[in-house]
PDB file of C-alpha atoms in Angstrom:
ATOM      1  CA  MET A1097     116.617 100.984  97.056  1.00 83.00           C
ATOM      2  CA  ALA A1098     113.562 102.431  95.322  1.00 94.00           C
ATOM      3  CA  LYS A1099     113.489 102.372  91.509  1.00 95.00           C
ATOM      4  CA  PHE A1100     111.832 104.778  89.100  1.00 97.00           C
ATOM      5  CA  LEU A1101     109.612 103.049  86.527  1.00 96.00           C
ATOM      6  CA  ASN A1102     108.369 104.177  83.135  1.00 95.00           C
ATOM      7  CA  THR A1103     105.471 102.417  81.375  1.00 92.00           C
ATOM      8  CA  SER A1104     107.395  99.380  80.149  1.00 92.00           C
ATOM      9  CA  ALA A1105     109.289  99.042  83.425  1.00 94.00           C
ATOM     10  CA  THR A1106     106.032  99.234  85.394  1.00 94.00           C
ATOM     11  CA  ASN A1107     104.617  96.364  83.358  1.00 92.00           C
ATOM     12  CA  TYR A1108     107.779  94.316  83.828  1.00 94.00           C
ATOM     13  CA  PHE A1109     108.120  94.848  87.581  1.00 96.00           C
ATOM     14  CA  LEU A1110     104.384  94.313  88.114  1.00 95.00           C
ATOM     15  CA  GLU A1111     104.587  90.950  86.393  1.00 95.00           C
ATOM     16  CA  GLU A1112     107.665  90.009  88.421  1.00 96.00           C
ATOM     17  CA  LEU A1113     105.991  91.131  91.659  1.00 97.00           C
ATOM     18  CA  ILE A1114     102.974  88.914  90.955  1.00 96.00           C
ATOM     19  CA  LYS A1115     105.085  85.925  89.954  1.00 96.00           C
ATOM     20  CA  ALA A1116     107.247  86.206  93.093  1.00 96.00           C
ATOM     21  CA  SER A1117     104.344  86.489  95.562  1.00 97.00           C
ATOM     22  CA  ARG A1118     104.029  83.482  97.851  1.00 96.00           C
ATOM     23  CA  GLU A1119     101.804  84.673 100.707  1.00 94.00           C
ATOM     24  CA  ARG A1120      99.647  87.591  99.611  1.00 95.00           C
ATOM     25  CA  LEU A1121      98.953  89.852  96.678  1.00 97.00           C
ATOM     26  CA  VAL A1122      97.056  93.142  96.802  1.00 97.00           C
ATOM     27  CA  ILE A1123      95.917  94.864  93.608  1.00 97.00           C
ATOM     28  CA  ILE A1124      94.461  98.366  93.974  1.00 96.00           C
ATOM     29  CA  SER A1125      93.343  99.924  90.693  1.00 94.00           C
ATOM     30  CA  PRO A1126      90.305 102.095  89.928  1.00 91.00           C
ATOM     31  CA  PHE A1127      89.920 100.580  86.453  1.00 86.00           C
ATOM     32  CA  LEU A1128      90.226  96.866  85.735  1.00 84.00           C
ATOM     33  CA  LYS A1129      90.461  95.006  82.457  1.00 82.00           C
ATOM     34  CA  PHE A1130      92.624  91.899  82.463  1.00 85.00           C
ATOM     35  CA  ASN A1131      94.765  90.890  79.504  1.00 85.00           C
ATOM     36  CA  GLU A1132      95.462  87.203  78.898  1.00 88.00           C
ATOM     37  CA  ARG A1133      98.928  87.324  80.473  1.00 90.00           C
ATOM     38  CA  MET A1134      97.562  88.844  83.678  1.00 91.00           C
ATOM     39  CA  LYS A1135      94.834  86.221  83.810  1.00 92.00           C
ATOM     40  CA  GLU A1136      97.444  83.469  83.534  1.00 94.00           C
ATOM     41  CA  LEU A1137      99.456  84.970  86.394  1.00 95.00           C
ATOM     42  CA  LEU A1138      96.433  85.336  88.685  1.00 95.00           C
ATOM     43  CA  GLU A1139      95.197  81.842  87.848  1.00 95.00           C
ATOM     44  CA  ASP A1140      98.615  80.525  88.876  1.00 96.00           C
ATOM     45  CA  LYS A1141      98.390  82.383  92.192  1.00 96.00           C
ATOM     46  CA  ASP A1142      94.957  80.860  92.718  1.00 94.00           C
ATOM     47  CA  ARG A1143      96.349  77.359  92.105  1.00 95.00           C
ATOM     48  CA  MET A1144      99.020  78.134  94.700  1.00 95.00           C
ATOM     49  CA  LYS A1145      96.225  79.119  97.148  1.00 94.00           C
ATOM     50  CA  ILE A1146      97.684  82.589  97.638  1.00 95.00           C
ATOM     51  CA  ASP A1147      95.381  85.192  99.158  1.00 94.00           C
ATOM     52  CA  VAL A1148      94.685  87.761  96.431  1.00 96.00           C
ATOM     53  CA  ARG A1149      92.727  90.947  97.144  1.00 96.00           C
ATOM     54  CA  ILE A1150      91.587  93.171  94.278  1.00 94.00           C
ATOM     55  CA  VAL A1151      90.180  96.606  95.123  1.00 94.00           C
ATOM     56  CA  TYR A1152      88.644  98.694  92.323  1.00 91.00           C
ATOM     57  CA  GLY A1153      86.524 101.818  92.166  1.00 88.00           C
ATOM     58  CA  LYS A1154      85.512 102.911  88.694  1.00 76.00           C
ATOM     59  CA  SER A1155      84.823 100.156  86.229  1.00 58.00           C
ATOM     60  CA  GLU A1156      82.205  97.432  86.075  1.00 62.00           C
ATOM     61  CA  LEU A1157      83.737  94.189  84.815  1.00 66.00           C
ATOM     62  CA  ASN A1158      82.226  92.632  81.729  1.00 68.00           C
ATOM     63  CA  PRO A1159      80.339  89.316  82.135  1.00 69.00           C
ATOM     64  CA  HIS A1160      83.223  87.216  80.780  1.00 73.00           C
ATOM     65  CA  GLU A1161      85.603  88.648  83.375  1.00 75.00           C
ATOM     66  CA  MET A1162      82.986  88.232  86.108  1.00 76.00           C
ATOM     67  CA  ASN A1163      82.734  84.553  85.211  1.00 78.00           C
ATOM     68  CA  TRP A1164      86.490  84.242  85.251  1.00 84.00           C
ATOM     69  CA  LEU A1165      86.868  85.890  88.658  1.00 85.00           C
ATOM     70  CA  ARG A1166      84.136  83.712  90.137  1.00 83.00           C
ATOM     71  CA  SER A1167      86.181  80.664  89.128  1.00 87.00           C
ATOM     72  CA  LEU A1168      89.140  81.799  91.274  1.00 91.00           C
ATOM     73  CA  GLU A1169      88.655  80.487  94.787  1.00 89.00           C
ATOM     74  CA  PHE A1170      91.353  82.551  96.498  1.00 92.00           C
ATOM     75  CA  VAL A1171      90.722  85.890  94.744  1.00 92.00           C
ATOM     76  CA  ARG A1172      88.427  88.355  96.509  1.00 91.00           C
ATOM     77  CA  THR A1173      87.199  91.507  94.811  1.00 90.00           C
ATOM     78  CA  SER A1174      86.029  94.673  96.562  1.00 89.00           C
ATOM     79  CA  PHE A1175      84.578  97.993  95.449  1.00 89.00           C
ATOM     80  CA  CYS A1176      85.951 101.173  97.060  1.00 90.00           C
ATOM     81  CA  GLN A1177      84.076 104.440  96.580  1.00 85.00           C
ATOM     82  CA  ASN A1178      86.165 107.384  95.311  1.00 88.00           C
ATOM     83  CA  LEU A1179      89.227 105.234  94.710  1.00 92.00           C
ATOM     84  CA  HIS A1180      91.974 106.885  92.676  1.00 93.00           C
ATOM     85  CA  ALA A1181      95.102 105.173  94.058  1.00 95.00           C
ATOM     86  CA  LYS A1182      97.021 102.576  92.055  1.00 96.00           C
ATOM     87  CA  CYS A1183      99.149 100.228  94.128  1.00 97.00           C
ATOM     88  CA  TYR A1184     100.360  96.646  93.711  1.00 98.00           C
ATOM     89  CA  LEU A1185     101.791  94.864  96.717  1.00 97.00           C
ATOM     90  CA  SER A1186     103.122  91.446  97.730  1.00 97.00           C
ATOM     91  CA  GLU A1187     104.701  90.269 100.961  1.00 96.00           C
ATOM     92  CA  GLN A1188     108.076  91.283  99.520  1.00 96.00           C
ATOM     93  CA  ALA A1189     107.657  94.455  97.468  1.00 98.00           C
ATOM     94  CA  ALA A1190     105.293  97.167  96.269  1.00 98.00           C
ATOM     95  CA  ILE A1191     104.668  99.416  93.284  1.00 98.00           C
ATOM     96  CA  ILE A1192     102.965 102.798  93.554  1.00 98.00           C
ATOM     97  CA  THR A1193     102.175 104.083  90.084  1.00 96.00           C
ATOM     98  CA  SER A1194      99.879 106.072  87.829  1.00 94.00           C
ATOM     99  CA  MET A1195      99.010 102.918  85.846  1.00 92.00           C
ATOM    100  CA  ASN A1196      95.661 101.172  86.196  1.00 89.00           C
ATOM    101  CA  LEU A1197      95.504  97.408  85.799  1.00 86.00           C
ATOM    102  CA  TYR A1198      93.834  98.016  82.467  1.00 80.00           C
ATOM    103  CA  GLU A1199      94.859  96.885  78.994  1.00 70.00           C
ATOM    104  CA  PHE A1200      94.666 100.362  77.494  1.00 60.00           C
ATOM    105  CA  SER A1201      96.837 101.926  80.202  1.00 64.00           C
ATOM    106  CA  GLN A1202      99.412  99.152  79.995  1.00 72.00           C
ATOM    107  CA  ILE A1203      99.816  99.556  76.227  1.00 72.00           C
ATOM    108  CA  ASN A1204      98.977 103.146  75.268  1.00 74.00           C
ATOM    109  CA  ASN A1205      99.514 105.508  78.190  1.00 82.00           C
ATOM    110  CA  ASN A1206     102.668 107.239  79.390  1.00 91.00           C
ATOM    111  CA  GLU A1207     102.922 106.088  82.996  1.00 92.00           C
ATOM    112  CA  MET A1208     105.286 106.578  85.932  1.00 95.00           C
ATOM    113  CA  GLY A1209     105.816 104.605  89.093  1.00 96.00           C
ATOM    114  CA  ILE A1210     108.098 103.689  91.965  1.00 97.00           C
ATOM    115  CA  TYR A1211     109.150 100.140  92.892  1.00 98.00           C
ATOM    116  CA  PHE A1212     110.540  99.332  96.351  1.00 98.00           C
ATOM    117  CA  ASN A1213     110.975  96.228  98.452  1.00 96.00           C
ATOM    118  CA  ARG A1214     110.378  95.491 102.095  1.00 96.00           C
ATOM    119  CA  GLU A1215     114.005  94.772 102.930  1.00 95.00           C
ATOM    120  CA  SER A1216     115.561  97.991 101.644  1.00 95.00           C
ATOM    121  CA  GLU A1217     112.637 100.332 102.414  1.00 96.00           C
ATOM    122  CA  PRO A1218     110.943  98.844 105.495  1.00 96.00           C
ATOM    123  CA  GLU A1219     109.215 102.035 106.687  1.00 97.00           C
ATOM    124  CA  LEU A1220     107.900 102.938 103.237  1.00 97.00           C
ATOM    125  CA  TYR A1221     106.683  99.374 102.733  1.00 97.00           C
ATOM    126  CA  ARG A1222     104.986  99.352 106.159  1.00 97.00           C
ATOM    127  CA  GLU A1223     103.126 102.606 105.494  1.00 97.00           C
ATOM    128  CA  THR A1224     102.043 101.396 102.055  1.00 97.00           C
ATOM    129  CA  LEU A1225     100.808  98.093 103.473  1.00 96.00           C
ATOM    130  CA  GLU A1226      98.855  99.858 106.216  1.00 97.00           C
ATOM    131  CA  GLU A1227      97.104 102.122 103.714  1.00 97.00           C
ATOM    132  CA  ALA A1228      96.348  99.176 101.426  1.00 96.00           C
ATOM    133  CA  GLN A1229      94.818  97.303 104.358  1.00 95.00           C
ATOM    134  CA  ARG A1230      92.730 100.363 105.264  1.00 95.00           C
ATOM    135  CA  LEU A1231      91.340 100.530 101.726  1.00 95.00           C
ATOM    136  CA  ILE A1232      90.508  96.838 101.900  1.00 93.00           C
ATOM    137  CA  ARG A1233      88.697  97.367 105.205  1.00 92.00           C
ATOM    138  CA  ILE A1234      86.537 100.236 103.937  1.00 91.00           C
ATOM    139  CA  SER A1235      85.744  98.599 100.607  1.00 90.00           C
ATOM    140  CA  GLU A1236      82.639  96.524 100.010  1.00 82.00           C
ATOM    141  CA  GLN A1237      83.228  92.964  98.908  1.00 75.00           C
ATOM    142  CA  VAL A1238      81.441  92.364  95.629  1.00 69.00           C
ATOM    143  CA  ARG A1239      79.706  89.123  94.744  1.00 58.00           C
ATOM    144  CA  MET A1240      80.547  88.559  91.104  1.00 56.00           C
ATOM    145  CA  SER A1241      77.534  87.848  88.907  1.00 47.00           C
ATOM    146  CA  ALA A1242      77.879  86.102  85.562  1.00 42.00           C
ATOM    147  CA  GLU A1243      74.609  87.492  84.264  1.00 42.00           C
ATOM    148  CA  LYS A1244      74.996  89.542  81.082  1.00 42.00           C
ATOM    149  CA  ILE A1245      72.879  92.689  81.080  1.00 41.00           C
ATOM    150  CA  ASP A1246      71.827  94.251  77.789  1.00 42.00           C
ATOM    151  CA  ASP A1247      70.485  97.768  77.367  1.00 43.00           C
ATOM    152  CA  GLN A1248      66.871  96.844  78.097  1.00 44.00           C
ATOM    153  CA  GLN A1249      67.841  94.839  81.164  1.00 45.00           C
ATOM    154  CA  GLN A1250      69.977  97.747  82.369  1.00 48.00           C
ATOM    155  CA  GLU A1251      67.042 100.084  82.107  1.00 48.00           C
ATOM    156  CA  SER A1252      64.925  97.599  84.039  1.00 49.00           C
ATOM    157  CA  GLN A1253      67.674  97.363  86.668  1.00 50.00           C
ATOM    158  CA  ASP A1254      67.695 101.156  87.011  1.00 52.00           C
ATOM    159  CA  GLU A1255      63.940 101.103  87.458  1.00 50.00           C
ATOM    160  CA  ASP A1256      64.285  98.442  90.136  1.00 51.00           C
ATOM    161  CA  ALA A1257      66.810 100.674  91.879  1.00 53.00           C
ATOM    162  CA  ASP A1258      64.293 103.526  91.629  1.00 50.00           C
ATOM    163  CA  GLU A1259      61.723 101.315  93.343  1.00 47.00           C
ATOM    164  CA  GLY A1260      64.288 100.465  95.991  1.00 50.00           C
ATOM    165  CA  GLN A1261      64.823 104.167  96.660  1.00 49.00           C
ATOM    166  CA  GLU A1262      61.109 104.743  96.953  1.00 45.00           C
ATOM    167  CA  ALA A1263      60.710 101.746  99.250  1.00 45.00           C
ATOM    168  CA  ASN A1264      63.244 103.400 101.520  1.00 47.00           C
ATOM    169  CA  GLY A1265      61.298 106.650 101.502  1.00 45.00           C
ATOM    170  CA  GLU A1266      63.543 108.317  98.955  1.00 44.00           C
ATOM    171  CA  SER A1267      61.013 109.866  96.588  1.00 44.00           C
ATOM    172  CA  GLU A1268      61.842 111.960  93.534  1.00 43.00           C
ATOM    173  CA  THR A1269      60.868 115.123  95.389  1.00 42.00           C
ATOM    174  CA  THR A1270      62.974 114.417  98.486  1.00 44.00           C
ATOM    175  CA  TYR A1271      65.942 112.541  97.078  1.00 58.00           C
ATOM    176  CA  GLU A1272      68.705 114.818  95.794  1.00 80.00           C
ATOM    177  CA  LYS A1273      70.076 112.314  93.266  1.00 87.00           C
ATOM    178  CA  LEU A1274      68.246 110.205  90.699  1.00 90.00           C
ATOM    179  CA  THR A1275      69.127 107.036  88.839  1.00 89.00           C
ATOM    180  CA  THR A1276      69.752 107.367  85.104  1.00 90.00           C
ATOM    181  CA  SER A1277      66.309 106.079  84.134  1.00 88.00           C
ATOM    182  CA  LYS A1278      64.475 108.388  86.559  1.00 89.00           C
ATOM    183  CA  LEU A1279      66.530 111.403  85.467  1.00 91.00           C
ATOM    184  CA  ALA A1280      65.755 110.502  81.851  1.00 89.00           C
ATOM    185  CA  ARG A1281      62.016 110.405  82.606  1.00 89.00           C
ATOM    186  CA  SER A1282      62.204 113.793  84.314  1.00 89.00           C
ATOM    187  CA  LEU A1283      63.828 115.214  81.167  1.00 90.00           C
ATOM    188  CA  GLY A1284      61.379 113.537  78.799  1.00 88.00           C
ATOM    189  CA  LEU A1285      64.059 111.253  77.386  1.00 89.00           C
ATOM    190  CA  LYS A1286      64.635 107.543  77.053  1.00 89.00           C
ATOM    191  CA  THR A1287      67.440 106.090  79.137  1.00 89.00           C
ATOM    192  CA  ALA A1288      69.456 105.288  76.000  1.00 87.00           C
ATOM    193  CA  GLU A1289      69.067 108.879  74.769  1.00 89.00           C
ATOM    194  CA  LEU A1290      70.263 110.283  78.089  1.00 92.00           C
ATOM    195  CA  ASN A1291      73.238 107.921  78.137  1.00 90.00           C
ATOM    196  CA  GLU A1292      74.248 109.198  74.681  1.00 89.00           C
ATOM    197  CA  LYS A1293      74.071 112.793  75.904  1.00 91.00           C
ATOM    198  CA  LEU A1294      76.095 111.978  79.026  1.00 94.00           C
ATOM    199  CA  VAL A1295      78.750 110.327  76.856  1.00 91.00           C
ATOM    200  CA  ALA A1296      78.870 113.388  74.573  1.00 91.00           C
ATOM    201  CA  MET A1297      79.343 115.610  77.640  1.00 92.00           C
ATOM    202  CA  GLY A1298      82.165 113.400  78.899  1.00 92.00           C
ATOM    203  CA  TYR A1299      80.242 112.272  81.987  1.00 92.00           C
ATOM    204  CA  LEU A1300      80.126 108.630  80.863  1.00 91.00           C
ATOM    205  CA  ARG A1301      82.439 106.438  78.822  1.00 88.00           C
ATOM    206  CA  ASN A1302      80.898 103.879  76.452  1.00 83.00           C
ATOM    207  CA  GLU A1303      82.797 100.614  76.205  1.00 76.00           C
ATOM    208  CA  ASP A1304      81.069  97.958  74.108  1.00 65.00           C
ATOM    209  CA  GLY A1305      77.645  99.201  75.158  1.00 70.00           C
ATOM    210  CA  LYS A1306      78.561  99.499  78.847  1.00 75.00           C
ATOM    211  CA  PHE A1307      78.541 102.971  80.400  1.00 81.00           C
ATOM    212  CA  PHE A1308      81.180 103.873  82.976  1.00 84.00           C
ATOM    213  CA  LEU A1309      81.272 107.005  85.101  1.00 87.00           C
ATOM    214  CA  THR A1310      84.227 109.280  84.288  1.00 89.00           C
ATOM    215  CA  ASP A1311      86.113 111.683  86.551  1.00 86.00           C
ATOM    216  CA  THR A1312      84.283 114.515  84.764  1.00 90.00           C
ATOM    217  CA  GLY A1313      80.974 112.854  85.547  1.00 90.00           C
ATOM    218  CA  THR A1314      81.979 112.481  89.188  1.00 90.00           C
ATOM    219  CA  ALA A1315      82.929 116.162  89.338  1.00 91.00           C
ATOM    220  CA  ALA A1316      79.462 117.004  87.954  1.00 92.00           C
ATOM    221  CA  GLY A1317      77.857 115.103  90.826  1.00 92.00           C
ATOM    222  CA  GLY A1318      77.557 111.633  89.314  1.00 91.00           C
ATOM    223  CA  GLU A1319      77.952 108.792  91.772  1.00 90.00           C
ATOM    224  CA  LEU A1320      78.475 105.075  91.279  1.00 85.00           C
ATOM    225  CA  ARG A1321      76.509 102.934  93.703  1.00 81.00           C
ATOM    226  CA  ILE A1322      76.800  99.197  94.309  1.00 70.00           C
ATOM    227  CA  SER A1323      73.597  97.640  95.591  1.00 63.00           C
ATOM    228  CA  LYS A1324      73.650  94.116  96.984  1.00 53.00           C
ATOM    229  CA  ARG A1325      70.251  93.565  95.409  1.00 54.00           C
ATOM    230  CA  PHE A1326      70.448  95.631  92.212  1.00 54.00           C
ATOM    231  CA  GLY A1327      74.180  95.641  91.402  1.00 63.00           C
ATOM    232  CA  PRO A1328      76.027  98.740  90.095  1.00 73.00           C
ATOM    233  CA  TYR A1329      74.124 101.826  88.957  1.00 80.00           C
ATOM    234  CA  ASN A1330      74.736 105.581  88.658  1.00 87.00           C
ATOM    235  CA  LEU A1331      73.063 108.425  90.512  1.00 90.00           C
ATOM    236  CA  TRP A1332      72.875 111.990  89.186  1.00 94.00           C
ATOM    237  CA  PRO A1333      71.868 115.345  90.694  1.00 93.00           C
ATOM    238  CA  LYS A1334      68.188 115.830  89.974  1.00 90.00           C
ATOM    239  CA  ASP A1335      68.949 119.305  88.580  1.00 91.00           C
ATOM    240  CA  LEU A1336      71.768 118.087  86.305  1.00 93.00           C
ATOM    241  CA  GLN A1337      71.995 120.275  83.213  1.00 89.00           C
ATOM    242  CA  VAL A1338      72.030 118.164  80.038  1.00 88.00           C
ATOM    243  CA  ASP A1339      72.844 119.847  76.731  1.00 72.00           C
TER     244      ASP A1339
END
């Protein structure tokens, strides 16, 4: 029988779902930021050689978490464009919820969710598993890099991405979206200045000097791209109005 979950119940049943998994574990969450308890649980699953798939869509992990994920042999991480679903699934049960696997959400937000198991809700579990597998198939597996990128390096990375666009024939005059650094140049700004303006407009979120695309930014035409060569970067409409 399905169970309604509030915030505290979602945290409890999520932890129990992870602990009970013996064959597979699927984590689908646009935003990721692991607390210490969650790291302990996933490290234990890795020691048990359980196949863990993490699909995310909004947030770049910080270098410490990248290092940590790289150390887990049986955890694979994928990026899925336009992901908004939050689902946690083992071979026995699943949780569909509003809660991201993110420290802030787990502590501060008012969340809701539904817990159900495979035995009592076989059709609902099957449909959830099929959709989770589809998201895994369409997502791009990300090679975790431990390299820490400061503001100057980020600007250089954006410029490299610009060069990559141009190498592919995507010039400023023909390409409809520009990287942050190229848009900044077109507006007569420095990249850092443009990032500050985008944060003030609600298009980006600044977390410890890292800038993450928000839903408002996406609605304005912002787009997160993951390049195998250049890593994550944002694209913006070349006619984006900046206050």
